[in-house]
Structures are given as C-alpha cells and as structure tokens.
Amino acid sequence: MKRKVYVTRKLPDVIVERLSETCEIRMWEEEERPVPREVLEEEIKDVDGLYCLLTEQIDAPLLDRADKLKVIANMAVGYNNIDIDAAKERGVTVTNTPGVLTETTADLTFSLLMATARRIPEASEYLRNGEWKTWSPMQLTGQDIHGATLGIIGLGRIGEAVAKRAKGFDMKVLYHNRSQNREAEGRLELHYTELHTLLRESDFVCVLTPFTPETKNMIDKEELDRMKESAIIINTARGGIVNEKALYDALKEKSIWAAGLDVFEEEPVSLNHPLLSLPNLVTLPHIGSASIATRMKMADLAATNLLDVLAGGDPPNKVV
Ligand code: GLV
C-alpha cells in the first residue's frame, strides 16, 4: 500500500514523479493561490506526509485533524509557519531545506543592498518616466558600498555567505549573534559586537536571523534610533523581526537613509501598506532563494526529507 501524501502547491513534474514512485500524491494544483485552510483541513485527515510551503500555517488545531501524519516537509529553510512544539508533542517529524539556498539568498541580499544604496529601481523609473534631462552633479546620488561598514545580525550560513561577498567590496564586517563564532571571525575577518554597537557603527545593517518569539520586533524604534542617518537596513529574513511601524517612521523622518525589504509581516503585502508609499524603500516579493536551480534543489531536498521519514529512515534535515 502506497503512503498518502498531500502537497500544498503545484510542484515541478520531476518532483511529483519522484514522490509518486512510492507515494499516492494529492496536490493543490494552483500556482498563484495558496491552498485554502478548509481544503487543507480536509486533506490532512488521512495523509502520512505533508509537503508544504512557508505560506501554510501548520498549527495545533490542524495537526489535531491528522491522525496518521508522520512528517511535515517544509520547502523552506525557515519554519516559523509550523508549530514545532505541537508537532513534537504529536510525534510528527518536521524537516526544512537548509544549505541548498545559502549562496542564492546571499546573492539576493547583496543585490538588494546594492540596489538600495545606489537607488537602482528609482533611477530606472526616472529614465523610463522621461525625467532624465541632463547629467547633473548630485542627481540620483546614493551611498558607497565599497569600504563601508556592514553589520550582520544573525551569523548563520547565509550571514557568513553575505560576509564573504562584503569582503570583495573591502567592507569592514561586524556581526551580532546569540553566540560568538570565533572560528568564522578568523576565517572571514569578522568583528563580534553587541547589538547596540553594531547599530551605531554600521553603514549597512543586514537582518539574517530566524524569526522566533525572541527575535520578533528585535529591531524596533529604539534600535532604529541608534542607527546613523546615512544608514541602510536590509531584511531578507522574515517580516516581524523589524517592526514595520517603527521602520516607516524612521524612513519618513529620514532618521535612517533607506531600507531594502524582501519580506513583510503579512505576505503578500497590501498595496495600501504605508511603507510602499516611501521613495527610500526598495521592495521585493520574498524572492531570496528564487533562482531556478536553487528552487529545484529545495523542492528535491524537501522530497528527500519526506520520503526518508516515510521509509523509516533519518532525513537529512530534521528540525524535530
Ligand atoms: C525562505 O524564506 C525560506 O525560509 O526558505
């Protein structure tokens, strides 16, 4: 008898074929709309495995409907969409997809940093809107990246990969992390600092920490007030780590210079969100890991994790 698996979004054919070799697959076939909660509540009732994305909230009431569930394979490195304690209590294994997206997400983080510092989207619009009349000394001037100080909040895999890129731009790199990493400090020439020192001294602050109850609103008014007027904050981790109201006020009052966001507290962000009205904000729709090759690797790794658990083995990326 094949194990039953529910997949919460349309996946590439090759991944579906791989899962179908040993499992009976049901799948939410739409690409542009997440599975409605009531559909998921029905579908989860009789499955052994759930293959899901960060758009699905996997909470205790949902898990209470899933008598046979053995594994939740999240196709993401972050797993703040899953109630990990509730899964553990019910003996359900949770897996994620670290490693394969590190370099791609670091590429995007650095791209967003550069686009924000040099006002690239704004300059492109300026040209397309016919505003480019002449070359002018202070026209569309931004902030230098080379030689600046970068502060990394959260020195995990992606934080280290961003630090490596910064070295190529002759940046001084500070970091703040729950624990000091002396090995990485030596290898990458990093300087460990308290959060307040990092905020005070950095020209660029990159938020790369997981979203947990401890990191919720970690960057709030008090922290933003400590940053330089010329500083830029980049968040490619999760919305909610930087308080959006406080960020709006800081950008509006120009107490910091600009921000680049790939993530929001609520996604997709509403077009009426006050932040979107600000010229000194560069935004993206949560595309940190979105290269073709990396998304294929993430989809395949989530499948490996799911299949390994269902086969009674140890998955490569067990969270609990
Ligand atoms: C994307 O945000 C991920 O957590 O993989």
mmCIF file of C-alpha atoms and ligand atoms in Angstrom:
data_model
loop_
_atom_site.group_PDB
_atom_site.id
_atom_site.type_symbol
_atom_site.label_atom_id
_atom_site.label_comp_id
_atom_site.label_asym_id
_atom_site.label_seq_id
_atom_site.Cartn_x
_atom_site.Cartn_y
_atom_site.Cartn_z
ATOM 1 C CA MET A 1 0.000 0.000 0.000
ATOM 2 C CA LYS A 2 1.397 3.372 -1.022
ATOM 3 C CA ARG A 3 1.698 6.067 1.655
ATOM 4 C CA LYS A 4 -0.600 9.049 1.217
ATOM 5 C CA VAL A 5 0.967 12.490 0.819
ATOM 6 C CA TYR A 6 -0.630 15.903 0.403
ATOM 7 C CA VAL A 7 1.350 18.591 -1.449
ATOM 8 C CA THR A 8 0.145 22.142 -0.806
ATOM 9 C CA ARG A 9 1.208 23.729 -4.129
ATOM 10 C CA LYS A 10 1.857 22.666 -7.680
ATOM 11 C CA LEU A 11 5.424 21.325 -7.866
ATOM 12 C CA PRO A 12 7.657 20.749 -10.899
ATOM 13 C CA ASP A 13 6.723 17.483 -12.697
ATOM 14 C CA VAL A 14 10.033 15.801 -11.941
ATOM 15 C CA ILE A 15 9.465 16.194 -8.188
ATOM 16 C CA VAL A 16 5.896 14.925 -8.410
ATOM 17 C CA GLU A 17 7.134 11.929 -10.416
ATOM 18 C CA ARG A 18 9.746 11.189 -7.767
ATOM 19 C CA LEU A 19 7.196 11.323 -4.946
ATOM 20 C CA SER A 20 4.704 9.257 -6.961
ATOM 21 C CA GLU A 21 7.103 6.315 -7.282
ATOM 22 C CA THR A 22 6.403 5.299 -3.693
ATOM 23 C CA CYS A 23 3.528 7.529 -2.560
ATOM 24 C CA GLU A 24 -0.025 8.314 -3.510
ATOM 25 C CA ILE A 25 0.033 12.061 -4.138
ATOM 26 C CA ARG A 26 -2.768 14.574 -3.895
ATOM 27 C CA MET A 27 -1.791 18.148 -4.700
ATOM 28 C CA TRP A 28 -3.216 21.682 -4.652
ATOM 29 C CA GLU A 29 -2.810 22.414 -8.351
ATOM 30 C CA GLU A 30 -2.864 26.218 -8.348
ATOM 31 C CA GLU A 31 0.427 28.057 -8.586
ATOM 32 C CA GLU A 32 -0.696 31.590 -7.737
ATOM 33 C CA ARG A 33 -3.023 30.898 -4.789
ATOM 34 C CA PRO A 34 -2.252 29.033 -1.572
ATOM 35 C CA VAL A 35 -4.427 26.129 -0.551
ATOM 36 C CA PRO A 36 -7.450 27.431 1.405
ATOM 37 C CA ARG A 37 -7.405 26.456 5.067
ATOM 38 C CA GLU A 38 -10.656 24.456 4.817
ATOM 39 C CA VAL A 39 -9.231 22.369 1.962
ATOM 40 C CA LEU A 40 -6.057 21.670 3.937
ATOM 41 C CA GLU A 41 -8.157 20.735 6.985
ATOM 42 C CA GLU A 42 -9.898 18.043 4.922
ATOM 43 C CA GLU A 43 -6.853 16.863 3.004
ATOM 44 C CA ILE A 44 -4.661 16.411 6.079
ATOM 45 C CA LYS A 45 -7.071 13.942 7.729
ATOM 46 C CA ASP A 46 -5.809 10.736 6.142
ATOM 47 C CA VAL A 47 -2.257 11.510 4.999
ATOM 48 C CA ASP A 48 1.055 10.093 6.211
ATOM 49 C CA GLY A 49 3.064 13.009 4.855
ATOM 50 C CA LEU A 50 2.544 16.722 4.273
ATOM 51 C CA TYR A 51 4.752 18.592 1.780
ATOM 52 C CA CYS A 52 4.180 22.297 2.434
ATOM 53 C CA LEU A 53 5.459 25.822 1.863
ATOM 54 C CA LEU A 54 6.024 28.803 4.149
ATOM 55 C CA THR A 55 2.587 30.120 3.144
ATOM 56 C CA GLU A 56 0.789 27.426 5.157
ATOM 57 C CA GLN A 57 0.194 27.819 8.896
ATOM 58 C CA ILE A 58 0.633 24.375 10.404
ATOM 59 C CA ASP A 59 -0.754 24.760 13.913
ATOM 60 C CA ALA A 60 -2.092 22.546 16.705
ATOM 61 C CA PRO A 61 -5.776 22.602 15.594
ATOM 62 C CA LEU A 62 -4.717 21.499 12.107
ATOM 63 C CA LEU A 63 -2.453 18.760 13.472
ATOM 64 C CA ASP A 64 -5.310 17.507 15.675
ATOM 65 C CA ARG A 65 -7.121 16.513 12.485
ATOM 66 C CA ALA A 66 -4.171 14.483 11.206
ATOM 67 C CA ASP A 67 -4.286 11.092 12.895
ATOM 68 C CA LYS A 68 -1.802 9.370 10.625
ATOM 69 C CA LEU A 69 0.655 12.190 9.942
ATOM 70 C CA LYS A 70 4.330 11.239 10.359
ATOM 71 C CA VAL A 71 6.159 14.045 8.592
ATOM 72 C CA ILE A 72 5.824 17.688 7.624
ATOM 73 C CA ALA A 73 8.400 18.564 4.963
ATOM 74 C CA ASN A 74 8.656 22.344 4.646
ATOM 75 C CA MET A 75 10.138 23.568 1.360
ATOM 76 C CA ALA A 76 11.992 26.443 3.064
ATOM 77 C CA VAL A 77 14.838 26.912 5.489
ATOM 78 C CA GLY A 78 12.635 28.976 7.842
ATOM 79 C CA TYR A 79 9.919 27.064 9.681
ATOM 80 C CA ASN A 80 8.174 29.766 11.710
ATOM 81 C CA ASN A 81 4.969 28.766 9.861
ATOM 82 C CA ILE A 82 4.943 25.474 11.780
ATOM 83 C CA ASP A 83 4.103 24.986 15.460
ATOM 84 C CA ILE A 84 7.168 22.898 16.223
ATOM 85 C CA ASP A 85 6.136 22.058 19.812
ATOM 86 C CA ALA A 86 2.709 20.886 18.666
ATOM 87 C CA ALA A 87 4.327 18.650 16.036
ATOM 88 C CA LYS A 88 6.800 17.228 18.539
ATOM 89 C CA GLU A 89 4.058 16.504 21.087
ATOM 90 C CA ARG A 90 2.183 14.544 18.433
ATOM 91 C CA GLY A 91 5.270 12.641 17.318
ATOM 92 C CA VAL A 92 5.329 14.290 13.883
ATOM 93 C CA THR A 93 8.763 14.857 12.342
ATOM 94 C CA VAL A 94 9.388 18.327 10.856
ATOM 95 C CA THR A 95 12.047 18.950 8.198
ATOM 96 C CA ASN A 96 13.332 22.024 6.351
ATOM 97 C CA THR A 97 15.724 22.759 3.447
ATOM 98 C CA PRO A 98 18.898 24.458 4.704
ATOM 99 C CA GLY A 99 22.195 24.610 2.837
ATOM 100 C CA VAL A 100 20.988 24.491 -0.750
ATOM 101 C CA LEU A 101 19.692 28.080 -0.693
ATOM 102 C CA THR A 102 22.536 29.752 1.200
ATOM 103 C CA GLU A 103 24.510 31.248 -1.697
ATOM 104 C CA THR A 104 21.424 32.247 -3.711
ATOM 105 C CA THR A 105 19.891 34.049 -0.738
ATOM 106 C CA ALA A 106 23.207 35.773 -0.018
ATOM 107 C CA ASP A 107 23.326 36.885 -3.685
ATOM 108 C CA LEU A 108 19.861 38.411 -3.363
ATOM 109 C CA THR A 109 20.683 40.055 -0.031
ATOM 110 C CA PHE A 110 23.718 41.700 -1.543
ATOM 111 C CA SER A 111 21.770 42.682 -4.690
ATOM 112 C CA LEU A 112 19.114 44.353 -2.559
ATOM 113 C CA LEU A 113 21.789 46.126 -0.540
ATOM 114 C CA MET A 114 23.348 47.470 -3.734
ATOM 115 C CA ALA A 115 20.019 48.362 -5.345
ATOM 116 C CA THR A 116 19.021 50.303 -2.222
ATOM 117 C CA ALA A 117 22.372 52.053 -1.772
ATOM 118 C CA ARG A 118 22.566 53.142 -5.416
ATOM 119 C CA ARG A 119 18.812 53.767 -5.871
ATOM 120 C CA ILE A 120 18.676 51.450 -8.868
ATOM 121 C CA PRO A 121 14.864 50.946 -9.148
ATOM 122 C CA GLU A 122 14.280 54.679 -8.664
ATOM 123 C CA ALA A 123 16.915 55.613 -11.271
ATOM 124 C CA SER A 124 15.447 53.178 -13.767
ATOM 125 C CA GLU A 125 11.951 54.645 -13.266
ATOM 126 C CA TYR A 126 13.408 58.152 -13.624
ATOM 127 C CA LEU A 127 14.704 57.288 -17.069
ATOM 128 C CA ARG A 128 11.514 55.495 -18.178
ATOM 129 C CA ASN A 129 9.338 58.365 -16.929
ATOM 130 C CA GLY A 130 11.208 60.803 -19.169
ATOM 131 C CA GLU A 131 12.681 62.743 -16.245
ATOM 132 C CA TRP A 132 16.293 62.384 -17.478
ATOM 133 C CA LYS A 133 17.011 65.819 -18.966
ATOM 134 C CA THR A 134 20.750 66.090 -18.383
ATOM 135 C CA TRP A 135 23.691 64.827 -16.309
ATOM 136 C CA SER A 136 23.864 66.741 -13.062
ATOM 137 C CA PRO A 137 26.383 66.663 -10.182
ATOM 138 C CA MET A 138 24.154 65.446 -7.359
ATOM 139 C CA GLN A 139 21.453 63.736 -9.439
ATOM 140 C CA LEU A 140 20.312 60.352 -8.026
ATOM 141 C CA THR A 141 23.317 60.109 -5.745
ATOM 142 C CA GLY A 142 23.393 57.242 -3.261
ATOM 143 C CA GLN A 143 25.690 55.684 -0.670
ATOM 144 C CA ASP A 144 29.029 53.992 -1.302
ATOM 145 C CA ILE A 145 29.189 50.279 -0.674
ATOM 146 C CA HIS A 146 32.935 49.699 -1.015
ATOM 147 C CA GLY A 147 34.855 50.438 2.157
ATOM 148 C CA ALA A 148 31.674 50.840 4.237
ATOM 149 C CA THR A 149 30.876 49.004 7.477
ATOM 150 C CA LEU A 150 28.398 46.153 7.267
ATOM 151 C CA GLY A 151 26.624 44.850 10.361
ATOM 152 C CA ILE A 152 25.197 41.355 10.108
ATOM 153 C CA ILE A 153 22.506 40.391 12.614
ATOM 154 C CA GLY A 154 22.406 36.586 12.710
ATOM 155 C CA LEU A 155 25.589 34.842 11.617
ATOM 156 C CA GLY A 156 24.206 31.591 10.276
ATOM 157 C CA ARG A 157 25.047 30.105 6.903
ATOM 158 C CA ILE A 158 23.515 32.997 4.969
ATOM 159 C CA GLY A 159 25.115 35.595 7.238
ATOM 160 C CA GLU A 160 28.541 34.079 6.563
ATOM 161 C CA ALA A 161 27.877 33.986 2.820
ATOM 162 C CA VAL A 162 26.930 37.685 2.867
ATOM 163 C CA ALA A 163 30.122 38.456 4.842
ATOM 164 C CA LYS A 164 32.177 36.713 2.127
ATOM 165 C CA ARG A 165 30.636 38.933 -0.535
ATOM 166 C CA ALA A 166 31.265 42.045 1.578
ATOM 167 C CA LYS A 167 34.977 41.228 1.733
ATOM 168 C CA GLY A 168 35.158 41.634 -2.049
ATOM 169 C CA PHE A 169 33.946 45.202 -1.556
ATOM 170 C CA ASP A 170 36.567 45.944 1.099
ATOM 171 C CA MET A 171 33.886 46.313 3.745
ATOM 172 C CA LYS A 172 34.506 46.078 7.460
ATOM 173 C CA VAL A 173 32.137 43.414 8.761
ATOM 174 C CA LEU A 174 30.616 43.434 12.251
ATOM 175 C CA TYR A 175 28.203 40.787 13.430
ATOM 176 C CA HIS A 176 25.849 40.133 16.277
ATOM 177 C CA ASN A 177 24.669 36.636 17.067
ATOM 178 C CA ARG A 178 23.288 34.661 20.004
ATOM 179 C CA SER A 179 26.726 33.093 20.344
ATOM 180 C CA GLN A 180 30.133 34.341 19.283
ATOM 181 C CA ASN A 181 31.728 32.342 16.437
ATOM 182 C CA ARG A 182 35.500 32.716 16.797
ATOM 183 C CA GLU A 183 36.219 30.255 14.013
ATOM 184 C CA ALA A 184 34.223 32.336 11.484
ATOM 185 C CA GLU A 185 35.780 35.534 12.875
ATOM 186 C CA GLY A 186 39.249 34.274 11.988
ATOM 187 C CA ARG A 187 38.274 32.831 8.623
ATOM 188 C CA LEU A 188 36.272 35.850 7.420
ATOM 189 C CA GLU A 189 37.817 38.736 9.402
ATOM 190 C CA LEU A 190 34.632 39.499 11.295
ATOM 191 C CA HIS A 191 34.192 41.517 14.480
ATOM 192 C CA TYR A 192 31.699 40.428 17.117
ATOM 193 C CA THR A 193 29.795 43.321 18.747
ATOM 194 C CA GLU A 194 26.831 43.974 20.991
ATOM 195 C CA LEU A 195 23.706 44.816 19.028
ATOM 196 C CA HIS A 196 23.790 48.482 20.026
ATOM 197 C CA THR A 197 27.398 48.891 18.911
ATOM 198 C CA LEU A 198 26.609 47.227 15.591
ATOM 199 C CA LEU A 199 23.660 49.562 15.016
ATOM 200 C CA ARG A 200 25.681 52.644 15.932
ATOM 201 C CA GLU A 201 28.698 51.819 13.781
ATOM 202 C CA SER A 202 27.250 50.188 10.665
ATOM 203 C CA ASP A 203 26.550 51.872 7.336
ATOM 204 C CA PHE A 204 24.533 48.820 6.290
ATOM 205 C CA VAL A 205 22.632 46.510 8.623
ATOM 206 C CA CYS A 206 21.552 43.130 7.245
ATOM 207 C CA VAL A 207 18.922 41.194 9.189
ATOM 208 C CA LEU A 208 19.536 37.476 8.699
ATOM 209 C CA THR A 209 18.288 35.865 11.876
ATOM 210 C CA PRO A 210 15.436 33.317 12.109
ATOM 211 C CA PHE A 211 12.025 34.608 13.180
ATOM 212 C CA THR A 212 11.289 33.373 16.716
ATOM 213 C CA PRO A 213 9.436 34.823 19.734
ATOM 214 C CA GLU A 214 12.850 36.231 20.816
ATOM 215 C CA THR A 215 13.587 37.991 17.506
ATOM 216 C CA LYS A 216 10.078 39.390 16.996
ATOM 217 C CA ASN A 217 10.416 43.208 16.821
ATOM 218 C CA MET A 218 14.118 42.848 17.645
ATOM 219 C CA ILE A 219 14.641 45.987 15.532
ATOM 220 C CA ASP A 220 12.150 48.498 16.877
ATOM 221 C CA LYS A 221 12.128 52.283 17.353
ATOM 222 C CA GLU A 222 14.874 52.212 19.964
ATOM 223 C CA GLU A 223 17.187 50.180 17.721
ATOM 224 C CA LEU A 224 16.440 52.249 14.587
ATOM 225 C CA ASP A 225 17.140 55.423 16.567
ATOM 226 C CA ARG A 226 20.648 54.133 17.226
ATOM 227 C CA MET A 227 21.470 53.867 13.519
ATOM 228 C CA LYS A 228 23.313 56.517 11.505
ATOM 229 C CA GLU A 229 21.267 58.991 9.454
ATOM 230 C CA SER A 230 23.093 57.713 6.378
ATOM 231 C CA ALA A 231 22.493 54.037 7.227
ATOM 232 C CA ILE A 232 20.567 51.443 5.244
ATOM 233 C CA ILE A 233 18.773 48.420 6.694
ATOM 234 C CA ILE A 234 18.167 45.271 4.644
ATOM 235 C CA ASN A 235 15.794 42.493 5.729
ATOM 236 C CA THR A 236 15.788 39.270 3.732
ATOM 237 C CA ALA A 237 14.953 37.044 6.729
ATOM 238 C CA ARG A 238 11.339 37.406 7.883
ATOM 239 C CA GLY A 239 8.903 40.255 8.339
ATOM 240 C CA GLY A 240 8.224 40.918 12.003
ATOM 241 C CA ILE A 241 11.886 40.984 13.021
ATOM 242 C CA VAL A 242 11.967 44.674 12.045
ATOM 243 C CA ASN A 243 8.896 46.479 13.389
ATOM 244 C CA GLU A 244 7.178 47.900 10.291
ATOM 245 C CA LYS A 245 5.560 50.899 12.013
ATOM 246 C CA ALA A 246 8.885 51.936 13.555
ATOM 247 C CA LEU A 247 10.628 51.439 10.204
ATOM 248 C CA TYR A 248 8.013 53.563 8.455
ATOM 249 C CA ASP A 249 8.549 56.389 10.964
ATOM 250 C CA ALA A 250 12.349 56.192 10.667
ATOM 251 C CA LEU A 251 12.254 56.281 6.849
ATOM 252 C CA LYS A 252 9.627 59.024 6.751
ATOM 253 C CA GLU A 253 11.531 61.221 9.231
ATOM 254 C CA LYS A 254 14.801 60.286 7.495
ATOM 255 C CA SER A 255 16.387 59.253 10.783
ATOM 256 C CA ILE A 256 17.855 56.473 8.600
ATOM 257 C CA TRP A 257 18.560 56.823 4.888
ATOM 258 C CA ALA A 258 16.826 53.866 3.265
ATOM 259 C CA ALA A 259 15.667 50.276 3.629
ATOM 260 C CA GLY A 260 15.504 47.199 1.411
ATOM 261 C CA LEU A 261 12.847 44.608 2.267
ATOM 262 C CA ASP A 262 12.282 41.191 0.711
ATOM 263 C CA VAL A 263 9.884 40.163 3.489
ATOM 264 C CA PHE A 264 6.847 41.573 5.299
ATOM 265 C CA GLU A 265 4.837 40.832 8.428
ATOM 266 C CA GLU A 266 1.904 39.897 6.198
ATOM 267 C CA GLU A 267 2.579 38.458 2.783
ATOM 268 C CA PRO A 268 1.644 39.349 0.140
ATOM 269 C CA VAL A 269 1.927 42.909 1.468
ATOM 270 C CA SER A 270 -1.129 45.091 0.882
ATOM 271 C CA LEU A 271 -0.637 47.759 -1.773
ATOM 272 C CA ASN A 272 -2.046 50.222 0.775
ATOM 273 C CA HIS A 273 0.736 49.472 3.248
ATOM 274 C CA PRO A 274 2.232 52.854 4.337
ATOM 275 C CA LEU A 275 5.783 51.580 3.719
ATOM 276 C CA LEU A 276 5.071 51.250 -0.015
ATOM 277 C CA SER A 277 4.413 54.985 -0.270
ATOM 278 C CA LEU A 278 8.017 55.838 0.647
ATOM 279 C CA PRO A 279 10.634 56.621 -2.015
ATOM 280 C CA ASN A 280 13.510 55.485 0.229
ATOM 281 C CA LEU A 281 12.283 51.881 0.391
ATOM 282 C CA VAL A 282 13.251 49.200 -2.135
ATOM 283 C CA THR A 283 10.971 46.167 -2.006
ATOM 284 C CA LEU A 284 10.823 42.665 -3.393
ATOM 285 C CA PRO A 285 8.185 39.909 -3.087
ATOM 286 C CA HIS A 286 10.098 37.386 -0.911
ATOM 287 C CA ILE A 287 12.427 36.106 -3.645
ATOM 288 C CA GLY A 288 15.587 35.459 -1.607
ATOM 289 C CA SER A 289 16.045 31.877 -2.803
ATOM 290 C CA ALA A 290 14.357 32.331 -6.175
ATOM 291 C CA SER A 291 16.841 31.070 -8.737
ATOM 292 C CA ILE A 292 15.671 28.211 -10.955
ATOM 293 C CA ALA A 293 18.487 25.917 -9.844
ATOM 294 C CA THR A 294 18.042 26.625 -6.139
ATOM 295 C CA ARG A 295 14.265 26.266 -6.106
ATOM 296 C CA MET A 296 14.679 22.899 -7.849
ATOM 297 C CA LYS A 297 17.209 21.840 -5.212
ATOM 298 C CA MET A 298 14.891 22.947 -2.395
ATOM 299 C CA ALA A 299 11.949 21.078 -3.918
ATOM 300 C CA ASP A 300 14.067 17.948 -4.306
ATOM 301 C CA LEU A 301 15.528 18.176 -0.791
ATOM 302 C CA ALA A 302 12.056 18.545 0.736
ATOM 303 C CA ALA A 303 11.050 15.404 -1.200
ATOM 304 C CA THR A 304 14.117 13.523 0.107
ATOM 305 C CA ASN A 305 13.284 14.524 3.679
ATOM 306 C CA LEU A 306 9.679 13.421 3.306
ATOM 307 C CA LEU A 307 10.495 10.113 1.616
ATOM 308 C CA ASP A 308 13.235 9.258 4.116
ATOM 309 C CA VAL A 309 10.885 9.680 7.079
ATOM 310 C CA LEU A 310 8.133 7.659 5.409
ATOM 311 C CA ALA A 311 10.675 4.901 4.688
ATOM 312 C CA GLY A 312 11.538 4.778 8.394
ATOM 313 C CA GLY A 313 14.972 6.394 7.983
ATOM 314 C CA ASP A 314 16.659 9.531 9.249
ATOM 315 C CA PRO A 315 16.041 12.549 6.979
ATOM 316 C CA PRO A 316 18.991 14.858 6.238
ATOM 317 C CA ASN A 317 17.268 17.933 7.685
ATOM 318 C CA LYS A 318 15.246 17.045 10.759
ATOM 319 C CA VAL A 319 14.104 20.030 12.843
ATOM 320 C CA VAL A 320 12.241 17.911 15.433
HETATM 321 C C1 GLV B 1 12.527 31.345 2.541
HETATM 322 O O1 GLV B 1 12.240 32.391 3.038
HETATM 323 C C2 GLV B 1 12.978 30.215 3.286
HETATM 324 O O2 GLV B 1 12.867 30.229 4.527
HETATM 325 O O3 GLV B 1 13.454 29.253 2.678
#
